[in-house]
Amino acid sequence: MTTGERQMGGRIALGDVPPPVDSATSVVLDGPPVSPAGRIRLYSPDEWEEFIREWATAVEEDYVQIKLMGGAGDRGTDIVGFKTDRQFEGPWDCFQAKHYEKALGLSVAAAEMLKVFVSVIEGAYSLPDTYQFLAPKGLSTAFNMLISNPTKLRNEFLTSIVAGKPLAKKLAPATLEKVRTLAAGSDFAMFRSVELLDVLSAHSRTRWYAARFATALPARGVSETPPKEYTSGEARFLQQLLAVYTERHPNEITSLDSVAGVPKMSRHLQQQRVRFFRAESLKAYSAGAVPPGTFERLQDDIHSGVVDIAQSDHPDGYTRLNQVLTQVGSLDLNRHKLIDVTDIEDRKGVCHQLANDDRLTWVEEP
């Protein structure tokens, strides 16, 4: 991990996991037939770090707080998950997620494990409940076998931290003895590996998975139906529709309640509310299925595709509205990932969202 952190008085300066950047574009073409695991093995360090940030949002629900620690002075921690508000003073898990060019072996892992014991001795934090290695190319066969046998792993680690061995050269004799004592009394079952398939399974629950790996979007589910009572969230959109109806029926329609007196307009109003709430449901769905900004870019493209029609001359607002709703159905939006779960009614609902935000106007004000 490359995020820089500071050390303060022997303690680690913490930073919340920053939100992943929009690296997995929302405009996605079908990728080559490469499995997600195969793609990950080809990642650069920056791509791996961004992937880990995305993955962290999936495991966040298991903790009071997730924090990113990676960088100079991280004391062997990359991502930490706190189980209580006591943070390092209470139970916590550590995920070591550096980018390695090859499968992680004991010699490299032991150096990270040593940092943990030294940090505990120096008071930087308490021993974690688990210390989990997460490597893009997994663990070497030998280390994978060893980490699955905690007692053997502890013995191998103790063998590697004796005076004169490379791993122990930088430690003062007193510190080395304390490390050996602490390690000898610790349960090395806390050291584990996170299998790449498990990482991918967790990542598949995030909003970045489909865009990153060019897979199908998750099922959308049933759209919200309009509530019987009007809501504040649809106020401007309804105000614009009322202007349309009043312009056509100035004597019969003066308020939303009076629309019911003109059956054709009443049916029209209910249909537009259904469309608006379908688009609102699509927006809510996008928050868990695609990267941030994806839905907004779809809105922008729809706006660009209909705004010229909306700004053209029309005999009245009702005609303008219907011309826009006809036009939106013919737009080519296939480059947008969300279009896979979007139908014509959703598109029309987006037009009403744009009207709700005053980006489209049905009746020109004098």
PDB file of C-alpha atoms in Angstrom, residues 16-22 50 53-54 57 208 292:
ATOM      1  CA  ASP A  16     -10.142   6.301   7.556  1.00  0.00           C
ATOM      2  CA  VAL A  17     -10.181   4.237   4.393  1.00  0.00           C
ATOM      3  CA  PRO A  18     -10.585   6.859   1.646  1.00  0.00           C
ATOM      4  CA  PRO A  19     -13.375   6.130  -0.817  1.00  0.00           C
ATOM      5  CA  PRO A  20     -12.149   4.309  -3.913  1.00  0.00           C
ATOM      6  CA  VAL A  21     -11.645   6.548  -6.894  1.00  0.00           C
ATOM      7  CA  ASP A  22     -13.847   5.997  -9.903  1.00  0.00           C
ATOM      8  CA  GLU A  50      -7.565   0.524  -5.485  1.00  0.00           C
ATOM      9  CA  ARG A  53     -10.000  -0.147  -1.077  1.00  0.00           C
ATOM     10  CA  GLU A  54     -13.076  -1.410  -2.888  1.00  0.00           C
ATOM     11  CA  THR A  57     -16.069  -1.539   1.816  1.00  0.00           C
ATOM     12  CA  TRP A 208     -17.445  -1.759  -8.189  1.00  0.00           C
ATOM     13  CA  PRO A 292     -20.204   6.523  -7.908  1.00  0.00           C
TER      14      PRO A 292
END
